[in-house]
Short mmCIF file of C-alpha atoms in Angstrom, two decimals:
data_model
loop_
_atom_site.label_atom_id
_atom_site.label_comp_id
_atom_site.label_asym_id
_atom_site.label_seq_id
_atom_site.Cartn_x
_atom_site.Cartn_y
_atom_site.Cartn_z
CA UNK A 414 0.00 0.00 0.00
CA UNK A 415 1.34 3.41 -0.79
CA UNK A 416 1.60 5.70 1.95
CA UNK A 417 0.96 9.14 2.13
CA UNK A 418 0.65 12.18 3.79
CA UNK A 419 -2.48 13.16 5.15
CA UNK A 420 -3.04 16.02 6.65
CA UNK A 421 -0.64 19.18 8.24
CA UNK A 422 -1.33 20.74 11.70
CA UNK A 423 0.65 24.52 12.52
CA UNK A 424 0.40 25.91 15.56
CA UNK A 425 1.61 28.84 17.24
CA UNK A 426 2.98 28.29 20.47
CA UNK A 427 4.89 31.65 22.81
CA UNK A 428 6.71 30.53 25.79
CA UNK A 429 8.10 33.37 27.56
CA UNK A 430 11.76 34.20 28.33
CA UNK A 431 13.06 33.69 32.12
CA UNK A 432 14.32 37.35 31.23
CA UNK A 433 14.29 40.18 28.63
CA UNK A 434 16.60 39.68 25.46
CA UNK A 435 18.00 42.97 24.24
CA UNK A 436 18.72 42.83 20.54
CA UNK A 437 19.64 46.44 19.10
CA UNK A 438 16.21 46.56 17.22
CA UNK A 439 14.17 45.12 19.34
CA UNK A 440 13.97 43.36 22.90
CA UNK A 441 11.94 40.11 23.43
CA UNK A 442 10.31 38.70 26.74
CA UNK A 443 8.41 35.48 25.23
CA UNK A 444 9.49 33.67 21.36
CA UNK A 445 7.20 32.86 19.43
CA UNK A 446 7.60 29.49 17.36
CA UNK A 447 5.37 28.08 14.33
CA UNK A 448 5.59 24.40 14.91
CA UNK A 449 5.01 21.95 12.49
CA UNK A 450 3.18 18.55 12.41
CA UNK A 451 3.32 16.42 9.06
CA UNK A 452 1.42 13.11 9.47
CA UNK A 453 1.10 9.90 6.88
CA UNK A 454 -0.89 7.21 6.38
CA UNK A 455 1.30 4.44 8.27
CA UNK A 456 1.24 6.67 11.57
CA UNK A 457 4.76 8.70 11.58
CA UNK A 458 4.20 12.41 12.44
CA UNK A 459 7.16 14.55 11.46
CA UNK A 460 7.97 17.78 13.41
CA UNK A 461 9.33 21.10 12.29
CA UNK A 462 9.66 24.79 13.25
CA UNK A 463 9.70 28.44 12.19
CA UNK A 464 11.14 30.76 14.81
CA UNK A 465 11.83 34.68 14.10
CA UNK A 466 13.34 36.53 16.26
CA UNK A 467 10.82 39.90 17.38
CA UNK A 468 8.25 39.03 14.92
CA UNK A 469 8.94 41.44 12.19
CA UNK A 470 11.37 43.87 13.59
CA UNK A 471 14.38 41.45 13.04
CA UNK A 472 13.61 40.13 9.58
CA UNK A 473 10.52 40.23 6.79
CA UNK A 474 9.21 36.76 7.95
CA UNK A 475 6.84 36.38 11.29
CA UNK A 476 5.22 33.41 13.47
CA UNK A 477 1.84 34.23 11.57
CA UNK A 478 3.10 34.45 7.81
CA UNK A 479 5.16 31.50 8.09
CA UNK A 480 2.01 29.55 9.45
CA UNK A 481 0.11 31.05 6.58
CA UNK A 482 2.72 30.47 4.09
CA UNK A 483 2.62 26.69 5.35
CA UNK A 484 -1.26 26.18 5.62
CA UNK A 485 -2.20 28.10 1.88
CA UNK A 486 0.59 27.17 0.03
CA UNK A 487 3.18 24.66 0.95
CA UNK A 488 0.40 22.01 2.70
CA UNK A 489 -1.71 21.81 -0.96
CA UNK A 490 1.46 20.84 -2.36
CA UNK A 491 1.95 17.95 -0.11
CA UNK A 492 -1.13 16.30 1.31
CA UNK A 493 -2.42 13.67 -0.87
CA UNK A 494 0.81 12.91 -2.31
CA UNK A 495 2.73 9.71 -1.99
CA UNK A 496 5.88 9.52 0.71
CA UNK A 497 8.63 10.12 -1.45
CA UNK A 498 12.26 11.05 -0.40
CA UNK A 499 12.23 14.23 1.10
CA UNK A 500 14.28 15.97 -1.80
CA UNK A 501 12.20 15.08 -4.50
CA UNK A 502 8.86 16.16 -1.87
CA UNK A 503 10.38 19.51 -1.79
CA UNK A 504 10.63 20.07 -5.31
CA UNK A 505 6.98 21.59 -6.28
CA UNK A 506 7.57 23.90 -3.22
CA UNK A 507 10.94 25.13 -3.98
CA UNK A 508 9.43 25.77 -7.48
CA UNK A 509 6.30 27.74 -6.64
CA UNK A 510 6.84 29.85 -3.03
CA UNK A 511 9.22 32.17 -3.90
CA UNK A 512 11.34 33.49 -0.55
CA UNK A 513 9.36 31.94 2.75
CA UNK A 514 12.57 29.96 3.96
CA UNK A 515 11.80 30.31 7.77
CA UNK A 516 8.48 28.25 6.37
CA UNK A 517 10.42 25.66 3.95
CA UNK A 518 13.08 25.02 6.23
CA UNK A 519 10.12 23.59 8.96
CA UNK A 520 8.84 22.02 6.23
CA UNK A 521 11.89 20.53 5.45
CA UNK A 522 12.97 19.48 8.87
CA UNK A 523 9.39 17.63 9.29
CA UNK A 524 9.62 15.27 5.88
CA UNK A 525 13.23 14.49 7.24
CA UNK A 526 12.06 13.33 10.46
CA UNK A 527 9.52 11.38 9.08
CA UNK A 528 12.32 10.26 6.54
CA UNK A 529 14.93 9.35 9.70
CA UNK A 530 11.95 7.78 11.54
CA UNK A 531 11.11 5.21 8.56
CA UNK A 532 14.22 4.18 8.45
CA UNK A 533 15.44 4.21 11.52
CA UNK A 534 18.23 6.18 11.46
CA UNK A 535 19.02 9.86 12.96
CA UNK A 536 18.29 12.71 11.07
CA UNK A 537 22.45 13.78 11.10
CA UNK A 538 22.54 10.20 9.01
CA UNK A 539 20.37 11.36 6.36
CA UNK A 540 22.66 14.59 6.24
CA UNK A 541 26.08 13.19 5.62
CA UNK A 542 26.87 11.31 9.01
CA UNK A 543 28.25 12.55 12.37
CA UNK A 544 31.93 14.54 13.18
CA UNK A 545 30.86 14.97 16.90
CA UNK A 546 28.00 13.90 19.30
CA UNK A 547 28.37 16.43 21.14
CA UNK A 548 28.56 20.47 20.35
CA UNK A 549 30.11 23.22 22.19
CA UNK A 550 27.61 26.11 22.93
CA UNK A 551 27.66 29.86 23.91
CA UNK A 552 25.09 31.80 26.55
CA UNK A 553 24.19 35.27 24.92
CA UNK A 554 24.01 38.22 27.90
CA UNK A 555 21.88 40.52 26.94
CA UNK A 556 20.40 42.35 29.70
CA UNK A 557 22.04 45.08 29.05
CA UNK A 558 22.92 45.65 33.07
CA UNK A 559 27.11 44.97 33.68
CA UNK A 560 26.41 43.98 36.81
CA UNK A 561 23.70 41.08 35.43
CA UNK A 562 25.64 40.26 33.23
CA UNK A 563 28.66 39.57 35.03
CA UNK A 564 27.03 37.57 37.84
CA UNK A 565 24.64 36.04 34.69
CA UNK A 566 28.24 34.77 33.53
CA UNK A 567 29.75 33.56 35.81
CA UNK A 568 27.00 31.30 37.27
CA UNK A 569 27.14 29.48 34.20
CA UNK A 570 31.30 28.94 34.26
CA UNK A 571 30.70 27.68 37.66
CA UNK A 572 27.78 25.39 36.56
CA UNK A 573 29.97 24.54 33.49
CA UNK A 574 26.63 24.93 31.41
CA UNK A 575 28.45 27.84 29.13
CA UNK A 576 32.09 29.46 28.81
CA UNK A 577 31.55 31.58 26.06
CA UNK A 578 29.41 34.69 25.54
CA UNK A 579 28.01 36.75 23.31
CA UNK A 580 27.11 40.25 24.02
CA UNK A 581 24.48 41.85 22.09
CA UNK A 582 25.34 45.57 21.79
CA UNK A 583 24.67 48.52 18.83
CA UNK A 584 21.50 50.24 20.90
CA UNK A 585 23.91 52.60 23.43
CA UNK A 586 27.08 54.88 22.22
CA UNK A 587 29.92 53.21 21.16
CA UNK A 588 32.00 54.30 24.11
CA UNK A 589 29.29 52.27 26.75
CA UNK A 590 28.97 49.47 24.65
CA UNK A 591 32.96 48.93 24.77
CA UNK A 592 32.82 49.57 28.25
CA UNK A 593 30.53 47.06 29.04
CA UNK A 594 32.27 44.88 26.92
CA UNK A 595 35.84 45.61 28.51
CA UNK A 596 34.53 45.33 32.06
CA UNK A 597 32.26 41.64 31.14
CA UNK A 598 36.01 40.61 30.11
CA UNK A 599 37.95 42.07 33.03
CA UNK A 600 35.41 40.47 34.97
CA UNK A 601 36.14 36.48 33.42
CA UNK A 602 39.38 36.77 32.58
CA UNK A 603 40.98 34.15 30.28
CA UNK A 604 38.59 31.04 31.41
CA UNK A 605 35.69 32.71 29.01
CA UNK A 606 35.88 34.15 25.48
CA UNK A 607 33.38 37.25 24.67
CA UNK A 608 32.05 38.07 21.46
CA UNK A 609 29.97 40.80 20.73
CA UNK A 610 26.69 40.69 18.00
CA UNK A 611 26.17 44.29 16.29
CA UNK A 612 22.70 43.12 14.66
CA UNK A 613 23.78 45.05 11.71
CA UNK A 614 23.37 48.73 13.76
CA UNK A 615 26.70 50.43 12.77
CA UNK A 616 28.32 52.24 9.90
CA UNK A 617 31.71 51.42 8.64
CA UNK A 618 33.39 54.44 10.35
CA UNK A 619 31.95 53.55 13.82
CA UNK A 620 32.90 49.66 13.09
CA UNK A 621 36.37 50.79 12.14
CA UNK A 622 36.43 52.33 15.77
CA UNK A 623 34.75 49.58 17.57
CA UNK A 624 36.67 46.77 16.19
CA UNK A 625 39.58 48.50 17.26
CA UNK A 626 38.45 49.33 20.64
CA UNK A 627 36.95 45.58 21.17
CA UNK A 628 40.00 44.10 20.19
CA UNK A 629 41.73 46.08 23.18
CA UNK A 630 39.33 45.02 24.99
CA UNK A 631 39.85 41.31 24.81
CA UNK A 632 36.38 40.58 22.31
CA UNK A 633 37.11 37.59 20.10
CA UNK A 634 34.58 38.18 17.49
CA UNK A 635 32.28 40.81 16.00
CA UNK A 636 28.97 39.62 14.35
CA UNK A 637 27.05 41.49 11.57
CA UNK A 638 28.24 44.77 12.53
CA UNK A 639 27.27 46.63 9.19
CA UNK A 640 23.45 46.15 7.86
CA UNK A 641 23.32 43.03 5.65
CA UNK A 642 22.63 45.06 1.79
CA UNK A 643 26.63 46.66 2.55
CA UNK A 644 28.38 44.21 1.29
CA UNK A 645 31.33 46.28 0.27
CA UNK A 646 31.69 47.67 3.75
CA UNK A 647 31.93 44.45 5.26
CA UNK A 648 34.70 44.00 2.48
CA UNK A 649 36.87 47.05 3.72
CA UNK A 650 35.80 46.21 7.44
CA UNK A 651 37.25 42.78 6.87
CA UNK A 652 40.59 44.20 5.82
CA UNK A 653 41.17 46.21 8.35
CA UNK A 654 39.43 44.85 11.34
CA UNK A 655 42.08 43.92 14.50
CA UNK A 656 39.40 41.12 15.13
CA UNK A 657 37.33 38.56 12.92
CA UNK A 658 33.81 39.64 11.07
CA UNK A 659 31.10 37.22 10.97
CA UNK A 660 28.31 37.48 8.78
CA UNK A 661 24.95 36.66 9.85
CA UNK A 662 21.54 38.46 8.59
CA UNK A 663 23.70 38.86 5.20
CA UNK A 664 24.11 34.99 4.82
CA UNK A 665 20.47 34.60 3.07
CA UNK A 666 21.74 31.21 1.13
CA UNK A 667 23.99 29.37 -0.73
CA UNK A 668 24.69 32.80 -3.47
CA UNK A 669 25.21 34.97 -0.84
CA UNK A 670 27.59 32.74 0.71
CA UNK A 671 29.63 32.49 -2.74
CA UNK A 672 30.04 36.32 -2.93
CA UNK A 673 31.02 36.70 0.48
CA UNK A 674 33.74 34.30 -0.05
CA UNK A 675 34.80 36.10 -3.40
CA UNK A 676 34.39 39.55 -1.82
CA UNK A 677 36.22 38.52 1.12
CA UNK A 678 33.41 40.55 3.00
CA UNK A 679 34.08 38.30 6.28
CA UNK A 680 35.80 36.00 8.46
CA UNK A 681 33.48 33.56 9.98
CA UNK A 682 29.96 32.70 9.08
CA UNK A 683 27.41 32.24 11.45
CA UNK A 684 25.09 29.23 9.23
CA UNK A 685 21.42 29.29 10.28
CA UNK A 686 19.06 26.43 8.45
CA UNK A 687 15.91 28.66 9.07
CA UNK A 688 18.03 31.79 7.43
CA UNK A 689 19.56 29.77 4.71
CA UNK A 690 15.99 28.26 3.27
CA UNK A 691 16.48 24.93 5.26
CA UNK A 692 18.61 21.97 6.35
CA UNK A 693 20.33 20.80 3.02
CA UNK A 694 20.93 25.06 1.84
CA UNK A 695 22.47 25.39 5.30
CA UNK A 696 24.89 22.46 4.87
CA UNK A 697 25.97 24.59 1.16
CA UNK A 698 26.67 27.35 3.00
CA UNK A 699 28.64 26.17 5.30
CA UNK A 700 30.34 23.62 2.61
CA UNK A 701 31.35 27.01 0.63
CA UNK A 702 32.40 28.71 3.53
CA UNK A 703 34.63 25.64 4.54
CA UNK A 704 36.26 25.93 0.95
CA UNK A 705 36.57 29.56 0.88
CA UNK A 706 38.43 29.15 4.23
CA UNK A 707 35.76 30.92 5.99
CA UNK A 708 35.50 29.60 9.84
CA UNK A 709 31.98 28.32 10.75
CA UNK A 710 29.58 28.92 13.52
CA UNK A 711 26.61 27.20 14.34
CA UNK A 712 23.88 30.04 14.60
CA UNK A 713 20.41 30.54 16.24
CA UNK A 714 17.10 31.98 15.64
CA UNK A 715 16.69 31.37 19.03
CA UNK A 716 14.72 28.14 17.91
CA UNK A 717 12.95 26.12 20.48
CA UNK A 718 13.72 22.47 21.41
CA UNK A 719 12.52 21.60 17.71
CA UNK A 720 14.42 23.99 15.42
CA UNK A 721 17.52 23.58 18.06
CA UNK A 722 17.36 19.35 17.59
CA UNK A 723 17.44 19.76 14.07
CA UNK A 724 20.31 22.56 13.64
CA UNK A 725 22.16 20.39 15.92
CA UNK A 726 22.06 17.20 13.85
CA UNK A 727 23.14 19.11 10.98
CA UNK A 728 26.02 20.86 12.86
CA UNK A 729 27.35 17.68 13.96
CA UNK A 730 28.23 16.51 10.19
CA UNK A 731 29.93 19.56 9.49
CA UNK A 732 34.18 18.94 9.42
CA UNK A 733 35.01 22.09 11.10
CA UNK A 734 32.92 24.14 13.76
CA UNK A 735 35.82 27.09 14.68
CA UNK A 736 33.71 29.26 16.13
CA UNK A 737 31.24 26.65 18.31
CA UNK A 738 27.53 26.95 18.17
CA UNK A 739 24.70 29.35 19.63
CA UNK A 740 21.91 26.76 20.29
CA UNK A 741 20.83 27.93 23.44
CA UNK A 742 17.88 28.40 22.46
CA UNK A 743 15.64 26.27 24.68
CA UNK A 744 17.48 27.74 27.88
CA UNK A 745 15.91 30.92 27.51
CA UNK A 746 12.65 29.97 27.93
CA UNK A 747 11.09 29.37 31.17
CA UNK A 748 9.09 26.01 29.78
CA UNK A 749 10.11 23.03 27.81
CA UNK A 750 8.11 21.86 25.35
CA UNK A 751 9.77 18.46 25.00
CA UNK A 752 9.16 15.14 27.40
CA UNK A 753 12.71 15.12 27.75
CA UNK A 754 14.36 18.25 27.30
CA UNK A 755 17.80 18.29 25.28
CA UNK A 756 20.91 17.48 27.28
CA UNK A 757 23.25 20.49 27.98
CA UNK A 758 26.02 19.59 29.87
CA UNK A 759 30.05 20.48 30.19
CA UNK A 760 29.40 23.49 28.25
CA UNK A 761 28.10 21.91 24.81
CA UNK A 762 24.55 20.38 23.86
CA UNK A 763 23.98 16.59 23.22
CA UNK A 764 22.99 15.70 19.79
CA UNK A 765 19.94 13.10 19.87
CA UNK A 766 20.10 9.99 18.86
CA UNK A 767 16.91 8.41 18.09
CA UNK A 768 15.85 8.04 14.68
CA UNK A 769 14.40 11.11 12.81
CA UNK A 770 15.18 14.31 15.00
CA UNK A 771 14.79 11.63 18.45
CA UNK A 772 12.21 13.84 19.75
CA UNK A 773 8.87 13.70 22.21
CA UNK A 774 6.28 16.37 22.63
CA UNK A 775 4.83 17.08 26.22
CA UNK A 776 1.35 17.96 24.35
CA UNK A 777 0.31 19.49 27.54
CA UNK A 778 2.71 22.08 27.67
CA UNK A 779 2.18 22.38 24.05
CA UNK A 780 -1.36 22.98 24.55
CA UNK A 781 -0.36 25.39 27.47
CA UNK A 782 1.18 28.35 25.50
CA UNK A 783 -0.74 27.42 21.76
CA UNK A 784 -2.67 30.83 21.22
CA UNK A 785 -5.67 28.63 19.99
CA UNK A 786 -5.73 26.61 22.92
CA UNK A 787 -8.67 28.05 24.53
CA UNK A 788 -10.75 27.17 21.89
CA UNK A 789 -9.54 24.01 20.55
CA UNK A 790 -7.67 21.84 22.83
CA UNK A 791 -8.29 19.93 26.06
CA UNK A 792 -5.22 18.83 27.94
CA UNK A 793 -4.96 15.24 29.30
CA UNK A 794 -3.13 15.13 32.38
CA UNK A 795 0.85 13.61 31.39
CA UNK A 796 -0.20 13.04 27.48
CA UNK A 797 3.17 13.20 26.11
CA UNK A 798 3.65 12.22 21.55
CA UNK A 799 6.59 10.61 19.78
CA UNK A 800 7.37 12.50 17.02
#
């Protein structure tokens, strides 16, 4: 008997933050993720997600166009069809939604789980095969207090949950942002490496003086300090900078990651599947960047337990990881929507290793923070879903 898929369920689900997250455009205090059910005929459900950061203040995608984009356009496309290799399922999509890769890429992730789950093998399998089981990962401070931030830090050195951090500044003068910086720094001393994310807020001039004052400072690392359409700053930038450039919210696929390379217009590139268009443009991006001897980092949309699985499967097949990974994600919300959240431990995150993404729902916290779940769901008390 042929089997199929059947029918697509999206739901938006916001879990709130067990603090404020200061971005320079924006500051969040619950994320909102589009999750993604895909079910067939013979019973496998695949999962997915779509997570923005700030809704549309961040990027041109939100939590409610990407579930739109997924319910109008992308599930036509896909129930009533035969199970085919996820690849060739992906095809009509690619081919008629034009953009939308927050929306593909949780499509994609949910036809390879179902793919890993069928045949019984991880999801990293289906992606090339694992480097490392285990990834290192960064804590972002962004409180925007010193103070927090310092005693933020250092409670997760002692805990040996995180050694590196990432500040996010571009919102104050240049002077207090360096400041803070320097004094985060003074504050750890060698046993923790800072980095600093720009979120695309400066000019060249001001990056020319900030990269110069960071480096003095002790930063390792700035991230998308120019905004993403200045391609040729990040060029000059690059030259000049004391300290390596990493581009982020430039990095919108495989093409952008080819002129980058050409242009020289970084050092590092932060590779996001949800950014990228999905799983298997991610891995291209990073592949390029690995020839153009470009040093990769494993970014974040600050995914939930979903998104974070899947980014981490496909981080583990890459040869090189210089720069670590950001897929903290899940930590900086106060619930977990998994039965068994993800393993962080000795400052890197456990890649699963279950077939398919090796994931369970806790459909009661699920139907907790879903903002249709007044209307349309009753929890059972300790219902929990393989997926």
């Amino acid at each position: 008997m042929t089997v199929k898929i059947t029918h697509i369920d999206t739901w938006i689900v916001d879990v709130p933050t067990i603090r404020p997250h200061v971005l320079a455009m924006t500051s969040i205090s619950r994320q909102s993720m589009t999750l993604v059910r895909i079910y067939t005929s013979d019973g496998v459900i695949g999962l997915g997600e779509g997570t923005t950061i700030g809704g549309l203040a961040y990027g041109d995608e939100s939590p409610e166009a990407i579930k739109l984009t997924i319910d109008q356009y992308m599930a036509p496309l896909l129930i009533g069809q035969p199970l085919i290799d996820p690849a060739a399922q992906l095809t009509p999509i690619r081919s008629t939604v034009v953009g939308n890769h927050f929306a593909k890429n949780a499509v994609e992730t949910a036809l390879l789980d179902i793919q890993g789950q069928r045949l019984g093998v991880p999801l990293s399998t289906l992606l090339g095969g694992r480097h490392r089981e285990r990834i290192p990962v960064l804590w972002t401070l962004a409180s925007g207090d010193t103070a927090k931030d310092i005693a933020e830090a250092e409670a997760m050195i002692a805990s040996r949950r995180h050694n590196i951090f990432k500040l996010k500044i571009g919102k104050r003068d240049l002077r207090q942002d360096v400041a803070h910086v320097a004094a985060i720094k003074r504050a750890l001393g060698d046993e923790a490496s800072v980095r600093v994310d720009i979120n695309q807020a400066w000019d060249v001039v001001t990056a020319l003086r900030g990269a110069a004052m960071l480096a003095d400072a002790g930063a390792d690392l700035i991230e998308q300090p120019l905004p993403r359409a200045d391609r040729a700053g990040m060029a000059h930038l690059t030259r000049l900078s004391p300290i390596a450039i990493m581009a982020d919210e430039a990095l919108r696929g495989p093409l952008d990651a080819i002129d980058y390379v050409k242009s020289g217009a970084c050092h590092a590139f932060s590779v996001k599947p949800a950014q990228a268009g999905g799983l298997f443009a991610a891995r291209d991006v990073a592949a390029i960047g690995e020839a153009g001897q470009i040093g990769i980092y494993g970014g974040t949309m600050l995914e939930g337990s979903i998104g974070t699985a899947a980014s981490a499967h496909l981080f583990a097949t890459l040869p090189s990881l210089r720069w670590g990974t950001e897929l903290f994600g899940p930590l900086l919300q106060t619930e977990d929507i998994l039965a068994e959240p993800l393993e962080y431990r000795d400052f890197a995150l456990t890649v699963p290793a279950a077939p398919g993404l090796g994931l369970a729902l806790d459909l009661d916290k699920i139907n907790h923070f879903r903002r249709d779940a007044p209307s349309r769901t009753v929890s059972t008390p300790g219902r929990q879903e393989n997926a």
